[in-house]
mmCIF file of C-alpha atoms and ligand atoms in Angstrom:
data_model
loop_
_atom_site.group_PDB
_atom_site.id
_atom_site.type_symbol
_atom_site.label_atom_id
_atom_site.label_comp_id
_atom_site.label_asym_id
_atom_site.label_seq_id
_atom_site.Cartn_x
_atom_site.Cartn_y
_atom_site.Cartn_z
ATOM 1 C CA MET A 1 7.903 -15.442 11.614
ATOM 2 C CA ALA A 2 5.648 -13.186 9.411
ATOM 3 C CA LEU A 3 6.642 -9.892 8.317
ATOM 4 C CA GLN A 4 5.493 -7.534 10.658
ATOM 5 C CA LEU A 5 5.657 -3.440 10.973
ATOM 6 C CA GLY A 6 8.977 -2.016 10.918
ATOM 7 C CA ASP A 7 10.775 -4.958 9.664
ATOM 8 C CA THR A 8 12.825 -4.752 6.342
ATOM 9 C CA ALA A 9 10.830 -5.250 3.416
ATOM 10 C CA PRO A 10 13.023 -8.268 1.581
ATOM 11 C CA ASP A 11 14.828 -7.191 -1.271
ATOM 12 C CA PHE A 12 14.383 -9.922 -4.301
ATOM 13 C CA THR A 13 14.915 -9.949 -8.062
ATOM 14 C CA ALA A 14 11.875 -11.260 -10.036
ATOM 15 C CA GLU A 15 10.368 -11.460 -13.398
ATOM 16 C CA THR A 16 7.972 -9.062 -14.064
ATOM 17 C CA THR A 17 5.322 -7.871 -16.995
ATOM 18 C CA GLU A 18 7.739 -4.722 -17.284
ATOM 19 C CA GLY A 19 11.058 -7.080 -17.667
ATOM 20 C CA THR A 20 13.409 -7.931 -14.312
ATOM 21 C CA ILE A 21 13.046 -6.007 -11.656
ATOM 22 C CA HIS A 22 15.557 -5.888 -8.430
ATOM 23 C CA PHE A 23 12.913 -4.413 -6.104
ATOM 24 C CA HIS A 24 15.089 -2.031 -3.465
ATOM 25 C CA GLU A 25 16.517 -0.601 -6.897
ATOM 26 C CA TRP A 26 13.516 -0.421 -8.335
ATOM 27 C CA LEU A 27 11.848 1.353 -5.590
ATOM 28 C CA GLY A 28 14.467 3.903 -5.490
ATOM 29 C CA ASP A 29 13.546 6.836 -2.892
ATOM 30 C CA SER A 30 9.931 6.014 -3.281
ATOM 31 C CA TRP A 31 6.976 4.172 -1.264
ATOM 32 C CA GLY A 32 5.946 0.925 -2.324
ATOM 33 C CA VAL A 33 2.942 -0.852 -2.242
ATOM 34 C CA LEU A 34 3.208 -4.421 -3.138
ATOM 35 C CA PHE A 35 0.215 -6.651 -3.472
ATOM 36 C CA SER A 36 -0.903 -10.226 -3.962
ATOM 37 C CA HIS A 37 -3.642 -12.024 -5.923
ATOM 38 C CA PRO A 38 -4.516 -15.676 -5.703
ATOM 39 C CA LYS A 39 -4.233 -16.527 -9.550
ATOM 40 C CA ASP A 40 -4.622 -15.338 -12.900
ATOM 41 C CA PHE A 41 -7.980 -15.524 -14.859
ATOM 42 C CA THR A 42 -10.124 -15.144 -12.046
ATOM 43 C CA PRO A 43 -12.827 -12.809 -11.586
ATOM 44 C CA VAL A 44 -12.510 -10.543 -8.238
ATOM 45 C CA CYS A 45 -8.497 -10.496 -9.232
ATOM 46 C CA THR A 46 -9.366 -9.303 -12.560
ATOM 47 C CA THR A 47 -11.981 -6.036 -10.859
ATOM 48 C CA GLU A 48 -8.788 -5.079 -8.215
ATOM 49 C CA LEU A 49 -5.941 -4.934 -11.309
ATOM 50 C CA GLY A 50 -8.030 -2.974 -13.570
ATOM 51 C CA GLU A 51 -8.752 -0.933 -10.322
ATOM 52 C CA VAL A 52 -5.666 -0.596 -9.528
ATOM 53 C CA ALA A 53 -4.480 0.620 -12.779
ATOM 54 C CA ARG A 54 -7.700 3.372 -12.639
ATOM 55 C CA LEU A 55 -5.768 4.934 -9.551
ATOM 56 C CA LYS A 56 -2.340 4.735 -10.535
ATOM 57 C CA GLY A 57 -1.909 8.569 -10.981
ATOM 58 C CA GLU A 58 -3.139 9.155 -7.399
ATOM 59 C CA PHE A 59 -0.117 6.795 -6.392
ATOM 60 C CA ASP A 60 2.350 8.524 -8.281
ATOM 61 C CA LYS A 61 0.936 11.702 -6.776
ATOM 62 C CA ARG A 62 2.205 10.080 -3.705
ATOM 63 C CA ASN A 63 5.394 9.327 -4.743
ATOM 64 C CA ALA A 64 4.373 5.581 -4.647
ATOM 65 C CA LYS A 65 4.913 2.882 -6.912
ATOM 66 C CA VAL A 66 2.554 -0.343 -6.868
ATOM 67 C CA ILE A 67 3.255 -3.574 -7.976
ATOM 68 C CA GLY A 68 1.058 -6.871 -8.174
ATOM 69 C CA LEU A 69 2.108 -10.458 -7.988
ATOM 70 C CA SER A 70 0.676 -13.674 -8.422
ATOM 71 C CA VAL A 71 1.803 -17.084 -8.262
ATOM 72 C CA ASP A 72 1.373 -17.776 -12.386
ATOM 73 C CA SER A 73 3.884 -16.899 -14.884
ATOM 74 C CA VAL A 74 4.634 -13.769 -16.708
ATOM 75 C CA SER A 75 3.474 -15.357 -19.684
ATOM 76 C CA SER A 76 0.049 -16.306 -18.044
ATOM 77 C CA HIS A 77 -0.071 -12.462 -17.079
ATOM 78 C CA ASP A 78 0.531 -11.136 -20.316
ATOM 79 C CA ASP A 79 -2.096 -13.113 -21.611
ATOM 80 C CA TRP A 80 -4.266 -11.822 -18.891
ATOM 81 C CA LYS A 81 -3.596 -8.123 -19.456
ATOM 82 C CA LYS A 82 -5.723 -8.113 -22.388
ATOM 83 C CA ASP A 83 -8.930 -9.336 -20.349
ATOM 84 C CA ILE A 84 -8.041 -6.826 -17.333
ATOM 85 C CA GLU A 85 -8.602 -3.953 -20.085
ATOM 86 C CA ASP A 86 -11.323 -5.582 -21.484
ATOM 87 C CA ALA A 87 -13.106 -6.184 -18.003
ATOM 88 C CA THR A 88 -12.519 -3.153 -16.499
ATOM 89 C CA GLY A 89 -11.449 -0.630 -19.192
ATOM 90 C CA ASN A 90 -8.244 0.110 -18.005
ATOM 91 C CA LYS A 91 -4.897 -1.009 -19.106
ATOM 92 C CA LEU A 92 -2.176 -2.423 -16.837
ATOM 93 C CA ASN A 93 -0.114 0.429 -16.470
ATOM 94 C CA TYR A 94 2.396 -1.180 -13.370
ATOM 95 C CA PRO A 95 4.731 -4.196 -13.378
ATOM 96 C CA LEU A 96 3.019 -7.823 -12.200
ATOM 97 C CA ILE A 97 5.528 -10.349 -10.629
ATOM 98 C CA GLY A 98 5.310 -13.423 -11.951
ATOM 99 C CA ASP A 99 6.282 -15.836 -9.077
ATOM 100 C CA ASP A 100 5.784 -19.454 -10.618
ATOM 101 C CA ASP A 101 8.339 -20.577 -8.084
ATOM 102 C CA HIS A 102 6.990 -18.836 -4.597
ATOM 103 C CA LYS A 103 10.011 -17.290 -3.899
ATOM 104 C CA VAL A 104 8.565 -13.817 -3.783
ATOM 105 C CA SER A 105 5.539 -15.017 -1.962
ATOM 106 C CA GLU A 106 7.510 -17.093 0.468
ATOM 107 C CA ALA A 107 9.606 -14.253 1.223
ATOM 108 C CA TYR A 108 6.366 -12.228 2.131
ATOM 109 C CA GLY A 109 4.305 -15.081 3.801
ATOM 110 C CA MET A 110 1.823 -14.276 0.928
ATOM 111 C CA ILE A 111 0.781 -17.799 1.066
ATOM 112 C CA HIS A 112 -1.682 -19.093 4.187
ATOM 113 C CA PRO A 113 -1.578 -23.163 3.923
ATOM 114 C CA ASN A 114 -4.933 -23.380 5.976
ATOM 115 C CA ALA A 115 -6.719 -21.212 3.873
ATOM 116 C CA ASN A 116 -5.009 -22.384 0.259
ATOM 117 C CA ASP A 117 -1.495 -24.152 0.012
ATOM 118 C CA THR A 118 -0.597 -23.402 -3.333
ATOM 119 C CA LEU A 119 -2.358 -19.855 -4.001
ATOM 120 C CA THR A 120 -1.363 -16.611 -2.589
ATOM 121 C CA VAL A 121 -3.898 -14.686 -0.182
ATOM 122 C CA ARG A 122 -4.581 -10.922 -0.964
ATOM 123 C CA SER A 123 -1.632 -9.208 1.130
ATOM 124 C CA VAL A 124 -0.772 -5.657 0.585
ATOM 125 C CA PHE A 125 2.491 -4.218 2.068
ATOM 126 C CA VAL A 126 3.170 -0.909 2.273
ATOM 127 C CA ILE A 127 6.539 -0.186 1.950
ATOM 128 C CA GLY A 128 8.264 3.319 3.205
ATOM 129 C CA PRO A 129 11.465 5.247 1.082
ATOM 130 C CA ASP A 130 13.665 3.683 4.238
ATOM 131 C CA LYS A 131 12.559 0.160 3.026
ATOM 132 C CA LYS A 132 10.855 -0.963 6.466
ATOM 133 C CA VAL A 133 7.449 -2.245 6.130
ATOM 134 C CA LYS A 134 4.746 0.394 7.258
ATOM 135 C CA LEU A 135 1.617 -1.638 6.435
ATOM 136 C CA THR A 136 0.161 -5.083 6.291
ATOM 137 C CA ILE A 137 -3.396 -6.196 5.051
ATOM 138 C CA THR A 138 -4.725 -9.656 4.429
ATOM 139 C CA TYR A 139 -7.717 -10.150 3.151
ATOM 140 C CA PRO A 140 -9.304 -13.906 2.074
ATOM 141 C CA ALA A 141 -9.424 -14.748 -2.087
ATOM 142 C CA SER A 142 -13.014 -13.755 -1.754
ATOM 143 C CA THR A 143 -12.983 -9.861 -0.953
ATOM 144 C CA GLY A 144 -11.961 -7.824 -3.183
ATOM 145 C CA ARG A 145 -9.666 -5.027 -1.717
ATOM 146 C CA ASN A 146 -10.565 -1.262 -1.470
ATOM 147 C CA PHE A 147 -7.600 0.531 -3.074
ATOM 148 C CA GLU A 148 -8.817 3.911 -2.240
ATOM 149 C CA GLU A 149 -8.271 3.006 1.712
ATOM 150 C CA ILE A 150 -4.503 1.931 0.949
ATOM 151 C CA LEU A 151 -4.362 5.760 -0.695
ATOM 152 C CA ARG A 152 -5.767 6.879 2.627
ATOM 153 C CA VAL A 153 -3.669 5.242 4.479
ATOM 154 C CA LEU A 154 -0.744 6.203 2.365
ATOM 155 C CA ASP A 155 -1.768 9.820 3.129
ATOM 156 C CA SER A 156 -1.836 8.969 7.121
ATOM 157 C CA LEU A 157 1.744 7.262 7.024
ATOM 158 C CA GLN A 158 2.892 10.391 4.726
ATOM 159 C CA LEU A 159 2.075 12.889 7.360
ATOM 160 C CA THR A 160 2.962 10.817 10.227
ATOM 161 C CA SER A 161 6.343 10.755 8.702
ATOM 162 C CA ASP A 162 6.622 14.538 8.139
ATOM 163 C CA TYR A 163 5.204 16.030 11.171
ATOM 164 C CA GLN A 164 4.674 14.587 14.795
ATOM 165 C CA VAL A 165 0.767 13.841 14.076
ATOM 166 C CA SER A 166 -1.203 11.211 13.944
ATOM 167 C CA THR A 167 -4.465 10.792 12.038
ATOM 168 C CA PRO A 168 -7.943 9.880 14.045
ATOM 169 C CA VAL A 169 -10.809 7.284 13.459
ATOM 170 C CA ASN A 170 -12.256 7.432 9.479
ATOM 171 C CA TRP A 171 -9.539 10.636 8.548
ATOM 172 C CA LYS A 172 -9.748 11.570 4.881
ATOM 173 C CA ASP A 173 -7.102 14.033 3.814
ATOM 174 C CA GLY A 174 -7.956 17.271 4.319
ATOM 175 C CA GLU A 175 -9.402 16.786 7.924
ATOM 176 C CA ASP A 176 -7.695 17.732 11.180
ATOM 177 C CA VAL A 177 -5.312 15.396 12.437
ATOM 178 C CA ILE A 178 -3.713 14.849 16.679
ATOM 179 C CA ILE A 179 -0.893 16.243 18.030
ATOM 180 C CA ALA A 180 1.613 13.323 19.151
ATOM 181 C CA PRO A 181 1.155 13.382 23.256
ATOM 182 C CA ALA A 182 4.864 13.888 23.374
ATOM 183 C CA ILE A 183 4.747 17.488 22.477
ATOM 184 C CA ASP A 184 3.811 19.641 25.308
ATOM 185 C CA ASP A 185 1.378 22.721 24.274
ATOM 186 C CA GLU A 186 4.008 25.535 24.563
ATOM 187 C CA SER A 187 5.897 23.193 21.764
ATOM 188 C CA ALA A 188 2.685 22.684 20.153
ATOM 189 C CA LYS A 189 1.646 26.200 19.357
ATOM 190 C CA GLU A 190 5.300 26.829 17.784
ATOM 191 C CA LYS A 191 5.034 23.849 15.918
ATOM 192 C CA PHE A 192 1.186 24.068 14.633
ATOM 193 C CA PRO A 193 0.645 27.776 13.936
ATOM 194 C CA LYS A 194 -2.762 26.943 12.532
ATOM 195 C CA GLY A 195 -3.544 26.255 16.366
ATOM 196 C CA PHE A 196 -5.014 23.376 18.075
ATOM 197 C CA ARG A 197 -8.186 22.523 19.738
ATOM 198 C CA LYS A 198 -8.040 20.715 23.156
ATOM 199 C CA VAL A 199 -10.828 18.365 23.576
ATOM 200 C CA LYS A 200 -8.331 16.018 26.676
ATOM 201 C CA ASP A 201 -4.830 16.761 27.828
ATOM 202 C CA TYR A 202 -4.103 13.916 25.385
ATOM 203 C CA LEU A 203 -6.238 14.707 22.673
ATOM 204 C CA ARG A 204 -5.232 17.925 20.514
ATOM 205 C CA PHE A 205 -6.603 18.281 16.999
ATOM 206 C CA THR A 206 -4.940 20.883 14.501
ATOM 207 C CA PRO A 207 -6.020 21.386 10.879
ATOM 208 C CA GLN A 208 -4.120 19.277 8.457
ATOM 209 C CA PRO A 209 -0.300 20.965 8.634
ATOM 210 C CA ASN A 210 0.548 20.298 4.209
ATOM 211 C CA ARG A 211 -2.387 22.133 3.793
HETATM 212 C C1 BEZ B 1 -11.064 -14.295 -7.591
HETATM 213 O O1 BEZ B 1 -10.443 -13.541 -8.016
HETATM 214 O O2 BEZ B 1 -12.173 -14.495 -8.265
HETATM 215 C C2 BEZ B 1 -10.573 -15.606 -6.698
HETATM 216 C C3 BEZ B 1 -9.542 -16.144 -6.861
HETATM 217 C C4 BEZ B 1 -8.959 -17.376 -6.335
HETATM 218 C C5 BEZ B 1 -9.885 -18.001 -5.477
HETATM 219 C C6 BEZ B 1 -11.026 -17.287 -5.312
HETATM 220 C C7 BEZ B 1 -11.602 -16.364 -5.739
#
């Protein structure tokens, strides 16, 4: 069965462009973003990997480690790195897993045989410091992902884990958040000293607590 939210992210040992990684140990207390791309030396993947390198500082700010994967070897990744820098202007600054034996992609269900029986799809797994899967996304090979969206989701996940709030449609960092219905109005007054706006009994907005 496919990995689901709340499952423990499978641990593995793998060769990467930054040496051998024992995944859970490498994550330590950080959040993790593990993403697969179908194949080296392909156009959409080249743009994605360059973009993640450009955004690396944003992931660092959120205490999140990024790691990519494809079913090609580390030596192929090493050759491709030069192209990624040439094409996007961004030098790869995070590890890429060589998964030519499909060990990791099978553990994470990144190969969808009815799409392609050998290449990985574009999967994203966000993993919490407790090593549980917090988010899964699957895109087809032809559609490049939006990594700004992954940052937005990390902001939301981290708020939810630190405060009893959730985030509304199209929410962005800095905007009002929603107080969990389990908190009654009296407790909400104490917990959210900036106050709240009640639209319905079950829909109460408060300014982002960590701002
Ligand atoms: C790409 O990155 O452009 C790509 C990779 C595999 C299949 C289709 C497109």
